[in-house]
Tab-separated table of C-alpha atoms in Angstrom:
chain	number	residue	atom	x	y	z
A	8	MET	CA	154.238	257.969	193.992
A	9	TRP	CA	152.288	254.850	193.550
A	10	ILE	CA	153.297	252.465	190.665
A	11	SER	CA	150.440	250.021	189.719
A	12	CYS	CA	151.494	246.556	188.658
A	13	GLN	CA	148.465	245.951	186.558
A	14	PRO	CA	148.950	246.654	182.887
A	15	THR	CA	146.730	249.258	181.314
A	16	TYR	CA	144.310	248.453	178.532
A	17	ASN	CA	146.423	250.485	176.086
A	18	VAL	CA	149.611	248.428	176.796
A	19	ILE	CA	147.641	245.175	176.301
A	20	LEU	CA	146.437	246.473	172.808
A	21	VAL	CA	149.946	247.413	171.812
A	22	ILE	CA	151.368	244.013	172.789
A	23	ASN	CA	148.441	242.328	170.918
A	24	GLU	CA	149.103	244.397	167.784
A	25	MET	CA	152.836	243.563	167.897
A	26	TYR	CA	152.023	239.997	168.228
A	27	ILE	CA	149.637	240.095	165.195
A	28	ILE	CA	152.301	241.927	163.007
A	29	ILE	CA	154.917	239.325	164.082
A	30	LEU	CA	152.606	236.469	162.965
A	31	LEU	CA	151.935	238.105	159.617
A	32	PHE	CA	155.402	238.717	158.618
A	33	TYR	CA	156.906	235.440	160.221
A	34	ASP	CA	157.018	232.921	157.262
A	35	SER	CA	156.761	229.537	158.975
A	36	ARG	CA	156.516	227.747	155.511
A	37	GLN	CA	160.321	227.593	155.222
A	38	GLU	CA	160.843	225.800	158.514
A	39	ALA	CA	158.086	223.261	158.694
A	40	VAL	CA	157.010	222.377	155.111
A	41	LEU	CA	157.627	219.434	152.917
A	42	PHE	CA	157.043	219.472	149.110
A	43	LYS	CA	158.093	216.403	147.305
A	44	PHE	CA	157.324	215.061	143.919
A	45	THR	CA	156.279	211.306	144.094
A	46	ASN	CA	155.716	210.366	140.472
A	47	ALA	CA	155.874	211.628	136.927
A	48	ILE	CA	154.002	210.152	134.002
A	49	CYS	CA	154.136	211.835	130.420
A	50	LYS	CA	152.357	210.431	127.467
A	51	SER	CA	152.652	211.640	123.941
A	52	TYR	CA	149.527	210.901	121.872
A	53	ASP	CA	151.291	211.452	118.581
A	54	GLU	CA	155.114	210.487	118.466
A	55	THR	CA	155.606	211.773	115.012
A	56	GLN	CA	154.861	215.285	116.292
A	57	ILE	CA	156.292	215.137	119.816
A	58	PHE	CA	158.595	212.450	121.106
A	59	ILE	CA	159.269	212.440	124.947
A	60	ASN	CA	162.929	211.613	125.473
A	61	GLN	CA	162.797	211.820	129.267
A	62	CYS	CA	160.127	212.247	131.869
A	63	ARG	CA	161.451	211.255	135.317
A	64	LEU	CA	162.078	212.353	138.807
A	65	ARG	CA	165.512	212.268	140.350
A	66	ALA	CA	166.048	211.969	144.116
A	67	VAL	CA	168.589	214.574	145.340
A	68	SER	CA	168.082	213.972	148.873
A	69	ARG	CA	165.627	212.222	151.251
A	70	ASN	CA	163.203	215.132	151.022
A	71	VAL	CA	164.180	216.601	147.633
A	72	THR	CA	163.120	215.354	144.196
A	73	THR	CA	163.735	217.145	140.984
A	74	PHE	CA	161.607	216.776	137.853
A	75	ASN	CA	163.350	216.275	134.455
A	76	TYR	CA	161.539	216.530	131.047
A	77	ASN	CA	162.876	216.449	127.691
A	78	ALA	CA	160.799	216.196	124.549
A	79	THR	CA	161.712	216.739	120.873
A	80	ASN	CA	159.047	218.791	118.871
A	81	PHE	CA	159.020	217.836	115.082
A	82	PHE	CA	156.411	220.370	113.916
A	83	ARG	CA	155.606	224.034	114.065
A	84	ILE	CA	153.440	225.233	116.921
A	85	ASP	CA	151.342	228.248	115.983
A	86	GLU	CA	148.631	227.683	118.663
A	87	ALA	CA	149.049	226.174	122.179
A	88	ARG	CA	146.581	225.626	124.842
A	89	LEU	CA	146.975	224.016	128.228
A	90	LYS	CA	144.341	222.525	130.425
A	91	VAL	CA	145.644	222.133	133.947
A	92	GLN	CA	143.630	220.353	136.765
A	93	ILE	CA	144.880	219.754	140.295
A	94	LEU	CA	143.361	216.779	142.128
A	95	LYS	CA	143.658	215.978	145.876
A	96	LYS	CA	143.853	212.344	147.031
A	97	ALA	CA	140.827	211.603	149.310
A	98	ASN	CA	139.844	208.017	148.868
A	99	GLY	CA	140.962	208.333	145.256
A	100	PHE	CA	141.884	211.440	143.521
A	101	LYS	CA	139.092	214.076	143.582
A	102	PRO	CA	138.996	217.444	141.772
A	103	TRP	CA	140.379	220.223	144.032
A	104	VAL	CA	140.192	224.043	143.629
A	105	VAL	CA	142.291	224.443	140.430
A	106	LYS	CA	140.917	223.597	137.018
A	107	ALA	CA	141.954	226.078	134.257
A	108	ASP	CA	142.472	226.604	130.508
A	109	ILE	CA	144.886	228.937	129.195
A	110	ASP	CA	146.021	230.125	125.701
A	111	GLY	CA	149.770	229.520	125.943
A	112	CYS	CA	150.845	231.819	123.046
A	113	ARG	CA	148.854	234.708	124.433
A	114	PHE	CA	150.244	233.986	128.058
A	115	LEU	CA	153.911	234.099	126.783
A	116	LYS	CA	153.322	237.419	125.024
A	117	LYS	CA	151.592	238.971	128.197
A	118	SER	CA	151.165	237.001	131.354
A	119	TYR	CA	147.484	237.763	131.803
A	120	ASN	CA	146.404	234.997	134.072
A	121	PRO	CA	147.466	235.376	137.979
A	122	LEU	CA	147.316	231.596	138.620
A	123	PHE	CA	149.553	230.809	135.672
A	124	LYS	CA	151.734	233.548	136.443
A	125	ILE	CA	152.578	231.823	139.820
A	126	ILE	CA	152.861	228.449	138.165
A	127	PHE	CA	155.134	229.646	135.275
A	128	SER	CA	157.297	231.601	137.782
A	129	LEU	CA	157.972	228.308	139.637
A	130	PHE	CA	159.556	226.616	136.668
A	131	GLN	CA	160.595	229.184	134.390
A	132	GLU	CA	164.267	229.270	135.500
A	133	PHE	CA	164.474	225.451	134.918
A	134	SER	CA	163.032	225.493	131.387
A	135	ASN	CA	163.823	226.717	127.888
A	136	MET	CA	160.105	227.797	127.325
A	137	ASN	CA	161.036	231.499	127.060
A	138	HIS	CA	159.595	232.840	123.814
A	139	THR	CA	156.211	233.375	122.166
A	140	CYS	CA	154.702	231.396	119.369
A	141	PRO	CA	155.544	230.040	116.913
A	142	TYR	CA	157.623	227.303	118.372
A	143	LEU	CA	159.701	225.686	115.831
A	144	THR	CA	161.114	222.182	115.764
A	145	GLY	CA	163.632	221.428	118.507
A	146	ASP	CA	163.799	220.257	122.169
A	147	VAL	CA	161.522	221.450	124.973
A	148	VAL	CA	163.535	220.973	128.262
A	149	VAL	CA	162.608	221.166	132.002
A	150	GLN	CA	165.843	220.245	133.953
A	151	GLY	CA	166.235	219.831	137.718
A	152	PHE	CA	162.860	221.524	138.587
A	153	TYR	CA	162.021	221.587	142.252
A	154	LEU	CA	159.515	223.760	144.094
A	155	LYS	CA	160.981	226.873	145.928
A	156	LEU	CA	158.374	227.530	148.716
A	157	SER	CA	159.329	231.190	149.020
A	158	ARG	CA	157.556	231.684	145.680
A	159	LEU	CA	154.255	230.218	146.806
A	160	PRO	CA	151.972	232.981	148.035
A	161	HIS	CA	149.907	230.867	150.382
A	162	ALA	CA	150.445	227.390	151.696
A	163	ILE	CA	148.165	224.652	150.506
A	164	PRO	CA	146.526	222.006	152.624
A	165	THR	CA	148.601	218.870	153.719
A	166	GLY	CA	147.873	215.966	151.426
A	167	GLU	CA	148.902	214.076	148.216
A	168	TYR	CA	148.097	215.773	144.837
A	169	LEU	CA	148.033	215.121	141.263
A	170	ALA	CA	148.558	217.823	138.535
A	171	ASN	CA	147.172	216.771	135.200
A	172	ILE	CA	148.431	219.064	132.388
A	173	THR	CA	146.992	218.552	128.923
A	174	TRP	CA	149.048	220.078	126.126
A	175	ILE	CA	146.963	220.993	122.984
A	176	PHE	CA	148.852	222.103	119.987
A	177	ASN	CA	147.171	223.359	116.801
A	178	LYS	CA	143.742	222.249	118.139
A	179	LYS	CA	145.105	218.643	118.727
A	180	VAL	CA	145.750	216.902	122.074
A	181	ILE	CA	149.452	216.061	121.934
A	182	VAL	CA	150.839	215.458	125.474
A	183	LEU	CA	149.383	214.600	128.818
A	184	THR	CA	151.732	215.261	131.743
A	185	SER	CA	150.655	213.884	135.319
A	186	LEU	CA	152.850	215.146	138.218
A	187	TYR	CA	152.152	213.442	141.610
A	188	PHE	CA	153.362	215.440	144.638
A	189	MET	CA	152.775	215.571	148.371
A	190	PHE	CA	152.595	218.701	150.527
A	191	ILE	CA	153.013	218.216	154.292
A	192	GLU	CA	152.746	221.171	156.489
A	193	ASP	CA	153.994	220.461	160.152
A	194	MET	CA	151.743	222.475	162.528
A	195	ILE	CA	153.888	221.632	165.521
């Protein structure tokens, strides 16, 4: 019986398919990714309606920074809109892929927007924003928020980013939140 040392074409195809399957299911984002908040700026345009008690970052470790936000709401919110834009730093901050406008009250009733579904799932467990409109007077809190990379569906390109969130309540711009962060994907 003669045994050939050359692999057949079918064996090569099977090995290639197995390699592709391993690459598809291997999640390298957990091992070689750094997401870190670098700055947080919150501005209330009308402090008689919303007063920002706290808007700061806290360094937990060298590579982990958490975001803490606490604001007191002094009026009833029947209508809430959010305008979100993510900018990427490239010789100044330039508009990137994400620019969206969403009806916050409608979204909290039924999460209809896939992008905001992802964003809301990232910080929902760190926040007390858990019911639909109307929002009555009281505190709005985001405590100890950090990004869990396992919840991101796709990695974003390495770089520095700025997320601008404009909060519009009852058809009036009330709060601007600017979150600066960096995302580094180690390709080695």
